[in-house]
mmCIF file of C-alpha atoms in Angstrom:
data_model
loop_
_atom_site.group_PDB
_atom_site.id
_atom_site.type_symbol
_atom_site.label_atom_id
_atom_site.label_comp_id
_atom_site.label_asym_id
_atom_site.label_seq_id
_atom_site.Cartn_x
_atom_site.Cartn_y
_atom_site.Cartn_z
ATOM 1 C CA UNK A 1 113.737 154.421 143.817
ATOM 2 C CA UNK A 2 110.811 152.283 143.275
ATOM 3 C CA UNK A 3 109.629 149.863 145.822
ATOM 4 C CA UNK A 4 107.509 147.899 143.164
ATOM 5 C CA UNK A 5 110.756 146.858 141.464
ATOM 6 C CA UNK A 6 112.159 145.493 144.797
ATOM 7 C CA UNK A 7 108.722 143.773 145.307
ATOM 8 C CA UNK A 8 108.637 142.303 141.816
ATOM 9 C CA UNK A 9 112.128 140.874 142.212
ATOM 10 C CA UNK A 10 111.521 139.187 145.245
ATOM 11 C CA UNK A 11 107.982 137.712 144.040
ATOM 12 C CA UNK A 12 109.636 136.535 140.759
ATOM 13 C CA UNK A 13 112.416 134.838 142.586
ATOM 14 C CA UNK A 14 110.110 133.167 145.058
ATOM 15 C CA UNK A 15 107.796 132.075 142.281
ATOM 16 C CA UNK A 16 110.757 130.653 140.413
ATOM 17 C CA UNK A 17 111.984 128.666 143.296
ATOM 18 C CA UNK A 18 108.671 127.334 143.890
ATOM 19 C CA UNK A 19 108.869 126.146 140.143
ATOM 20 C CA UNK A 20 112.289 124.884 140.307
ATOM 21 C CA UNK A 21 111.423 122.758 143.403
ATOM 22 C CA UNK A 22 108.683 120.903 141.389
ATOM 23 C CA UNK A 23 111.037 119.951 138.468
ATOM 24 C CA UNK A 24 114.743 120.111 139.618
ATOM 25 C CA UNK A 25 115.065 117.514 142.570
ATOM 26 C CA UNK A 26 115.763 114.595 140.447
ATOM 27 C CA UNK A 27 118.228 116.337 138.080
ATOM 28 C CA UNK A 28 120.035 117.802 141.255
ATOM 29 C CA UNK A 29 120.451 114.451 142.749
ATOM 30 C CA UNK A 30 121.631 112.922 139.455
ATOM 31 C CA UNK A 31 124.188 115.746 139.020
ATOM 32 C CA UNK A 32 125.511 115.322 142.489
ATOM 33 C CA UNK A 33 125.563 111.528 142.140
ATOM 34 C CA UNK A 34 127.693 111.962 139.043
ATOM 35 C CA UNK A 35 130.166 114.226 140.817
ATOM 36 C CA UNK A 36 130.399 111.835 143.695
ATOM 37 C CA UNK A 37 131.063 108.945 141.411
ATOM 38 C CA UNK A 38 133.511 110.978 139.495
ATOM 39 C CA UNK A 39 135.646 111.895 142.641
ATOM 40 C CA UNK A 40 135.309 108.539 144.315
ATOM 41 C CA UNK A 41 136.591 107.175 140.814
ATOM 42 C CA UNK A 42 139.803 109.203 141.100
ATOM 43 C CA UNK A 43 138.438 111.841 138.624
ATOM 44 C CA UNK A 44 138.358 115.771 138.829
ATOM 45 C CA UNK A 45 135.710 118.288 138.179
ATOM 46 C CA UNK A 46 136.346 121.045 135.496
ATOM 47 C CA UNK A 47 134.095 124.186 135.385
ATOM 48 C CA UNK A 48 133.466 126.840 132.759
ATOM 49 C CA UNK A 49 131.131 129.708 131.829
ATOM 50 C CA UNK A 50 131.064 133.308 130.572
ATOM 51 C CA UNK A 51 130.478 136.340 132.657
ATOM 52 C CA UNK A 52 128.540 135.811 135.734
ATOM 53 C CA UNK A 53 128.709 131.990 134.715
ATOM 54 C CA UNK A 54 132.481 132.205 135.089
ATOM 55 C CA UNK A 55 132.019 133.685 138.587
ATOM 56 C CA UNK A 56 129.680 130.693 139.521
ATOM 57 C CA UNK A 57 132.174 128.027 137.810
ATOM 58 C CA UNK A 58 134.975 129.746 140.107
ATOM 59 C CA UNK A 59 132.557 129.706 143.105
ATOM 60 C CA UNK A 60 131.659 126.105 142.824
ATOM 61 C CA UNK A 61 135.342 124.938 142.507
ATOM 62 C CA UNK A 62 136.156 126.944 145.264
ATOM 63 C CA UNK A 63 133.617 125.105 147.383
ATOM 64 C CA UNK A 64 134.748 121.570 146.495
ATOM 65 C CA UNK A 65 138.579 122.394 147.065
ATOM 66 C CA UNK A 66 138.019 124.211 150.233
ATOM 67 C CA UNK A 67 134.969 123.450 152.073
ATOM 68 C CA UNK A 68 131.243 123.953 151.829
ATOM 69 C CA UNK A 69 129.354 123.775 155.110
ATOM 70 C CA UNK A 70 131.498 121.312 157.050
ATOM 71 C CA UNK A 71 135.202 120.922 157.719
ATOM 72 C CA UNK A 72 136.333 118.149 155.234
ATOM 73 C CA UNK A 73 139.366 117.149 152.811
ATOM 74 C CA UNK A 74 139.542 119.161 149.665
ATOM 75 C CA UNK A 75 137.752 117.763 146.562
ATOM 76 C CA UNK A 76 139.544 118.133 143.207
ATOM 77 C CA UNK A 77 138.071 120.742 141.101
ATOM 78 C CA UNK A 78 139.397 123.406 138.744
ATOM 79 C CA UNK A 79 137.684 126.347 137.116
ATOM 80 C CA UNK A 80 138.928 127.031 133.547
ATOM 81 C CA UNK A 81 138.070 130.602 133.729
ATOM 82 C CA UNK A 82 140.797 131.956 136.135
ATOM 83 C CA UNK A 83 143.825 132.051 134.034
ATOM 84 C CA UNK A 84 144.130 135.043 132.020
ATOM 85 C CA UNK A 85 147.283 133.939 130.362
ATOM 86 C CA UNK A 86 146.019 130.739 129.102
ATOM 87 C CA UNK A 87 142.421 132.026 128.210
ATOM 88 C CA UNK A 88 144.029 135.054 126.203
ATOM 89 C CA UNK A 89 146.572 132.920 124.454
ATOM 90 C CA UNK A 90 144.100 130.586 123.262
ATOM 91 C CA UNK A 91 141.690 133.474 122.026
ATOM 92 C CA UNK A 92 144.670 134.864 120.493
ATOM 93 C CA UNK A 93 146.067 131.956 118.611
ATOM 94 C CA UNK A 94 143.035 130.039 117.943
ATOM 95 C CA UNK A 95 139.469 131.815 118.827
ATOM 96 C CA UNK A 96 137.376 132.644 121.807
ATOM 97 C CA UNK A 97 135.304 129.655 120.863
ATOM 98 C CA UNK A 98 138.076 127.329 121.924
ATOM 99 C CA UNK A 99 139.206 128.980 125.233
ATOM 100 C CA UNK A 100 137.535 126.026 127.281
ATOM 101 C CA UNK A 101 137.648 123.036 124.936
ATOM 102 C CA UNK A 102 141.501 123.590 124.383
ATOM 103 C CA UNK A 103 141.751 123.364 128.028
ATOM 104 C CA UNK A 104 139.527 120.245 128.509
ATOM 105 C CA UNK A 105 141.777 118.585 125.971
ATOM 106 C CA UNK A 106 144.862 119.340 128.084
ATOM 107 C CA UNK A 107 143.467 118.794 131.462
ATOM 108 C CA UNK A 108 140.413 116.399 131.133
ATOM 109 C CA UNK A 109 140.977 112.529 131.317
ATOM 110 C CA UNK A 110 138.274 109.758 131.132
ATOM 111 C CA UNK A 111 136.367 109.742 134.428
ATOM 112 C CA UNK A 112 136.650 113.335 134.763
ATOM 113 C CA UNK A 113 133.563 115.589 134.689
ATOM 114 C CA UNK A 114 132.771 118.947 133.050
ATOM 115 C CA UNK A 115 130.393 121.398 134.628
ATOM 116 C CA UNK A 116 129.363 123.675 131.712
ATOM 117 C CA UNK A 117 127.057 126.855 132.624
ATOM 118 C CA UNK A 118 125.310 128.940 130.356
ATOM 119 C CA UNK A 119 122.510 131.197 131.055
ATOM 120 C CA UNK A 120 121.274 131.193 127.485
ATOM 121 C CA UNK A 121 122.325 127.752 126.812
ATOM 122 C CA UNK A 122 124.048 129.302 123.422
ATOM 123 C CA UNK A 123 127.739 130.038 124.495
ATOM 124 C CA UNK A 124 129.521 128.706 121.619
ATOM 125 C CA UNK A 125 132.834 128.187 124.006
ATOM 126 C CA UNK A 126 130.865 126.325 126.473
ATOM 127 C CA UNK A 127 129.343 124.068 123.840
ATOM 128 C CA UNK A 128 132.782 123.330 122.251
ATOM 129 C CA UNK A 129 133.903 122.456 125.891
ATOM 130 C CA UNK A 130 131.083 119.942 126.356
ATOM 131 C CA UNK A 131 131.959 118.234 122.892
ATOM 132 C CA UNK A 132 135.767 118.085 123.853
ATOM 133 C CA UNK A 133 134.772 116.599 127.340
ATOM 134 C CA UNK A 134 132.618 113.948 125.452
ATOM 135 C CA UNK A 135 135.647 113.131 122.968
ATOM 136 C CA UNK A 136 138.012 112.786 126.109
ATOM 137 C CA UNK A 137 135.482 110.105 127.794
ATOM 138 C CA UNK A 138 134.153 112.761 130.252
ATOM 139 C CA UNK A 139 130.653 113.380 131.423
ATOM 140 C CA UNK A 140 129.217 116.803 131.324
ATOM 141 C CA UNK A 141 126.585 118.399 133.557
ATOM 142 C CA UNK A 142 125.033 121.319 131.829
ATOM 143 C CA UNK A 143 123.595 124.296 133.900
ATOM 144 C CA UNK A 144 121.186 126.443 131.592
ATOM 145 C CA UNK A 145 118.407 128.745 131.627
ATOM 146 C CA UNK A 146 115.591 129.850 128.962
ATOM 147 C CA UNK A 147 114.893 126.733 126.693
ATOM 148 C CA UNK A 148 118.395 125.178 127.287
ATOM 149 C CA UNK A 149 119.678 126.294 123.817
ATOM 150 C CA UNK A 150 122.192 124.037 121.906
ATOM 151 C CA UNK A 151 123.999 123.253 125.168
ATOM 152 C CA UNK A 152 120.883 121.749 126.457
ATOM 153 C CA UNK A 153 120.129 119.713 123.332
ATOM 154 C CA UNK A 154 123.592 118.416 122.990
ATOM 155 C CA UNK A 155 122.997 114.592 123.025
ATOM 156 C CA UNK A 156 126.202 113.892 124.663
ATOM 157 C CA UNK A 157 125.345 115.687 127.822
ATOM 158 C CA UNK A 158 123.527 113.117 130.081
ATOM 159 C CA UNK A 159 122.864 115.615 132.985
ATOM 160 C CA UNK A 160 120.904 118.956 132.405
ATOM 161 C CA UNK A 161 119.645 121.502 134.830
ATOM 162 C CA UNK A 162 117.512 123.827 133.103
ATOM 163 C CA UNK A 163 116.038 127.044 134.712
ATOM 164 C CA UNK A 164 112.898 127.625 132.774
ATOM 165 C CA UNK A 165 112.966 131.420 132.933
ATOM 166 C CA UNK A 166 113.960 134.354 130.571
ATOM 167 C CA UNK A 167 115.324 136.777 133.069
ATOM 168 C CA UNK A 168 119.177 136.626 133.189
ATOM 169 C CA UNK A 169 119.362 137.655 136.790
ATOM 170 C CA UNK A 170 116.578 135.285 137.995
ATOM 171 C CA UNK A 171 118.444 132.437 136.280
ATOM 172 C CA UNK A 172 121.626 133.401 137.836
ATOM 173 C CA UNK A 173 120.386 133.518 141.199
ATOM 174 C CA UNK A 174 118.987 129.788 140.661
ATOM 175 C CA UNK A 175 122.427 128.453 139.139
ATOM 176 C CA UNK A 176 123.988 129.556 142.395
ATOM 177 C CA UNK A 177 121.195 127.985 144.294
ATOM 178 C CA UNK A 178 121.567 124.923 142.549
ATOM 179 C CA UNK A 179 125.229 124.797 142.796
ATOM 180 C CA UNK A 180 125.069 125.244 146.593
ATOM 181 C CA UNK A 181 122.528 122.346 146.736
ATOM 182 C CA UNK A 182 124.800 120.126 144.799
ATOM 183 C CA UNK A 183 127.697 120.910 147.232
ATOM 184 C CA UNK A 184 125.502 119.935 150.105
ATOM 185 C CA UNK A 185 124.350 116.717 148.443
ATOM 186 C CA UNK A 186 127.990 115.738 147.679
ATOM 187 C CA UNK A 187 129.104 116.697 151.290
ATOM 188 C CA UNK A 188 126.355 114.544 152.648
ATOM 189 C CA UNK A 189 127.032 111.748 150.438
ATOM 190 C CA UNK A 190 130.855 111.532 150.929
ATOM 191 C CA UNK A 191 131.052 112.684 154.489
ATOM 192 C CA UNK A 192 127.796 112.512 156.466
ATOM 193 C CA UNK A 193 127.157 114.833 159.072
ATOM 194 C CA UNK A 194 130.341 115.987 160.103
ATOM 195 C CA UNK A 195 130.809 119.212 161.784
#
């Protein structure tokens, strides 16, 4: 085992957090505001991603539906990544590129919001979901890494939180940090400092 690897991982993470602090404060505030507006307007959050980003989508939906740091009423959120029957039927009958967009077409309504997570920004099925959300009258928050990829350059996406790094683990670490910050901002805005 190498202590250098451990030290480098922590140092890279610390440096990336400093960099993100400089560039992401306003995008995080904007994203949290969009979620608050969606929920207060009677809408719901749909979330999607692949692999680790699928886990992040489920984690975020769970924080909203259950609770984050305070006891409060549940907030409407659905991860589009958890129903194996739906995902495999769409992948089999259509294609894997449509596993999220078909669900957005079925569940999304004007005023709802899509959280689209892709470490690379190039996941075809996540990009297709963002396009379906725009067609349904929904806004999208894109959470990406690297240069943002095609998802980050999609002109229908108003809210883009990009982690400017090339390491998938470091990007994923910052994604969950950003999602936790958004949860805190949403809770604070909607519920104040209730215990």
